[in-house]
GROMACS .gro file of C-alpha atoms in nm:
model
  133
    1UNK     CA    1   0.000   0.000   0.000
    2UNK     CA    2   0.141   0.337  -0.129
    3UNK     CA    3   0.188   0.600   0.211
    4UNK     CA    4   0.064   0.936   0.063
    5UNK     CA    5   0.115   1.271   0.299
    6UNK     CA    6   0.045   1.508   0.035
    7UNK     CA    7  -0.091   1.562  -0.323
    8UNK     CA    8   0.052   1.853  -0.491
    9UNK     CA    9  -0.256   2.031  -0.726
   10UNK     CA   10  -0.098   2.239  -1.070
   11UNK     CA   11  -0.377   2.392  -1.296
   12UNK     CA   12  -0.663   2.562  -1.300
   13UNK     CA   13  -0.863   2.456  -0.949
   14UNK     CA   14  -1.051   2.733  -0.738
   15UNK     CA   15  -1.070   2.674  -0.324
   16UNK     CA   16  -1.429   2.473  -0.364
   17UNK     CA   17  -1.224   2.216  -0.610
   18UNK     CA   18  -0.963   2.205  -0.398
   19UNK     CA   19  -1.195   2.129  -0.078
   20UNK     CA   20  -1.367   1.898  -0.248
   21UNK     CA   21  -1.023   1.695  -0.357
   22UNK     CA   22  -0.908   1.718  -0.020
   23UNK     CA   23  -1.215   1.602   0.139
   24UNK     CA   24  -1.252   1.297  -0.088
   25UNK     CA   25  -0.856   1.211  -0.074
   26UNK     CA   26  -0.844   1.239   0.299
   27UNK     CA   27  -0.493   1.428   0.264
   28UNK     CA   28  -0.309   1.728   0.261
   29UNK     CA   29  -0.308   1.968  -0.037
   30UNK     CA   30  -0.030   2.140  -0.183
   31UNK     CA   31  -0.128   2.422  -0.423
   32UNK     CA   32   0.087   2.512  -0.699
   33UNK     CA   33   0.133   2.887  -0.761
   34UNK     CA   34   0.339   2.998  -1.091
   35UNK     CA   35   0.478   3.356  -1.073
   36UNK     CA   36   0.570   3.528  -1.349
   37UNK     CA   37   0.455   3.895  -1.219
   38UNK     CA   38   0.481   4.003  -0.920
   39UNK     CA   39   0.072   4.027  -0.888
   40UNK     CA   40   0.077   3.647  -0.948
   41UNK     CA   41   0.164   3.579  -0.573
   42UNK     CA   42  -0.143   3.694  -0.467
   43UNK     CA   43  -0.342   3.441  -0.619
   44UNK     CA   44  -0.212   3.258  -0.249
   45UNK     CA   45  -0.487   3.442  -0.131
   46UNK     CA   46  -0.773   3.192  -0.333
   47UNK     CA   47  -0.658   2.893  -0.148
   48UNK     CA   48  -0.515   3.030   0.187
   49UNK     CA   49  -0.808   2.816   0.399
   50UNK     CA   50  -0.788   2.520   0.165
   51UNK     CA   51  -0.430   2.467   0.118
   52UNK     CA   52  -0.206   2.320   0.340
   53UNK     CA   53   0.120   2.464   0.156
   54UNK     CA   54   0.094   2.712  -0.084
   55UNK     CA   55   0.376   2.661  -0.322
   56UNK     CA   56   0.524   2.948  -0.515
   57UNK     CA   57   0.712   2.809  -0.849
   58UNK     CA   58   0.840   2.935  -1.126
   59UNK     CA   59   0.602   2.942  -1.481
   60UNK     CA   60   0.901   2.755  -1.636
   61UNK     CA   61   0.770   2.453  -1.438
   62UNK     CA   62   1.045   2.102  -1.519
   63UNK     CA   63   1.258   2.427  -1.688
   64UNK     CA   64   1.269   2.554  -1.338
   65UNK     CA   65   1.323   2.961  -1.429
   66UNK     CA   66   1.397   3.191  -1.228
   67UNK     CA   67   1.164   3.442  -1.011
   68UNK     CA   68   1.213   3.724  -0.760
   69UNK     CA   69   1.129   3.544  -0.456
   70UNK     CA   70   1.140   3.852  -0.265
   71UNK     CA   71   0.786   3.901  -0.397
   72UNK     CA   72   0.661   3.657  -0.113
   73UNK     CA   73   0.819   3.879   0.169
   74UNK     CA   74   0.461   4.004   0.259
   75UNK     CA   75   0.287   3.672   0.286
   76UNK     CA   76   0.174   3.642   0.649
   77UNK     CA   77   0.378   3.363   0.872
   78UNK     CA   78   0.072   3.126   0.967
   79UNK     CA   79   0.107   3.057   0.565
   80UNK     CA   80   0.279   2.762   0.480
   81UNK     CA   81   0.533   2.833   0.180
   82UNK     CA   82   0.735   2.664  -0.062
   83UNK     CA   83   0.920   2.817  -0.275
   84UNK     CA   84   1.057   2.619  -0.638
   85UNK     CA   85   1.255   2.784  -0.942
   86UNK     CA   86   1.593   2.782  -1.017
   87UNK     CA   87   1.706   2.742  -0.655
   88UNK     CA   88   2.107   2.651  -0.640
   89UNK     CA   89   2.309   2.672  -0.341
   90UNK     CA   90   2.386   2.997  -0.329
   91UNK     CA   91   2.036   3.133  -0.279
   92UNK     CA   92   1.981   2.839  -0.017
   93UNK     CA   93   2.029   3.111   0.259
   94UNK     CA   94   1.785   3.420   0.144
   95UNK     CA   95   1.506   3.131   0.052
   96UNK     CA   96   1.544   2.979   0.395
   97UNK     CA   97   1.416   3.306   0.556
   98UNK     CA   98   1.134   3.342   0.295
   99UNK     CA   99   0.981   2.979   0.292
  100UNK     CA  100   0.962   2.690   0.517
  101UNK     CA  101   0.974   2.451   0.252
  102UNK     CA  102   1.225   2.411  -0.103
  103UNK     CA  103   1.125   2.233  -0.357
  104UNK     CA  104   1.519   2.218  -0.516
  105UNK     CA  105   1.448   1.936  -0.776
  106UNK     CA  106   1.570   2.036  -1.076
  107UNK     CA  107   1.846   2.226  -0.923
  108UNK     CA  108   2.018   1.905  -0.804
  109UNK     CA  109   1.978   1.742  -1.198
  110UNK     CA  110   2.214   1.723  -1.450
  111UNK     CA  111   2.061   1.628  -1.779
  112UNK     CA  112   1.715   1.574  -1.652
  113UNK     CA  113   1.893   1.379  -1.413
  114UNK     CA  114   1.984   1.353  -1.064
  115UNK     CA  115   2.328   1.408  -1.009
  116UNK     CA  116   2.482   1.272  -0.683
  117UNK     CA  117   2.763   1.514  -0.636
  118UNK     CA  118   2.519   1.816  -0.636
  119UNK     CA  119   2.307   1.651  -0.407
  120UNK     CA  120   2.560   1.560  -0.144
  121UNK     CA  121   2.756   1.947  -0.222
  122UNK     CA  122   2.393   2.073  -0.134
  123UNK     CA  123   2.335   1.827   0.161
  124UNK     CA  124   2.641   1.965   0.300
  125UNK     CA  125   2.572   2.366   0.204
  126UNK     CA  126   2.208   2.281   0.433
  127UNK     CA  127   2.394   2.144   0.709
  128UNK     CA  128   2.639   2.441   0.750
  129UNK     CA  129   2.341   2.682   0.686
  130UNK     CA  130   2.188   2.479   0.995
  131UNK     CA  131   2.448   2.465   1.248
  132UNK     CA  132   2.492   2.884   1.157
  133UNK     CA  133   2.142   2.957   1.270
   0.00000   0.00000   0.00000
């Protein structure tokens, strides 16, 4: 038996879909934001009751481009956020006191695939981020 904790929702869904998926599925909800604008953050505000992340990503999607994540500065605390796009190792530090979660996927592929050496060099950036803090 496949252990889900979360389904992460991309498209087109308003808060009564998303409610409705959640109540049926019996799990947590991750909604998926893309930003291109700045404006386009504020769309958190549609699924702030429904959502249990809200997760701000890039429109670039598996291209993972790049964003300003400063544009989430505003977003009030109790809101869970994820941040994806383009995140390498040297931005590990300003996301970690804009989001609670990283989605760093694609940064940690070479060739559309996962590349052990990044991982482990970015396993090792987290841990000296953690013990600074």
């Amino acid at each position: 038996e496949l252990n889900i904790d979360y389904f992460q929702i991309y498209g087109n869904y308003n808060s009564e879909h998303i409610l409705n998926i959640k109540s049926k599925l019996k799990k947590k909800i991750i909604v998926a934001i893309q930003v291109k604008i700045q404006k386009d953050v504020l769309n958190y505000r549609k699924f702030k009751d429904v959502a249990d992340i809200i997760l701000f990503d890039s429109s670039g999607l598996e291209r993972s481009l790049e964003w300003n994540f400063d544009w989430i500065k505003f977003i009030p605390k109790n809101i869970s956020k994820m941040i994806a796009g383009n995140i390498n190792i040297d931005k590990l530090e300003k996301i970690s006191k804009l989001a609670d979660i990283v989605d760093v996927s694609g940064a940690l592929e070479t060739n559309q695939v996962k590349d052990i050496v990044k991982i482990k060099n970015f396993l090792k950036n987290i841990k000296k981020l953690n013990n600074g803090n």
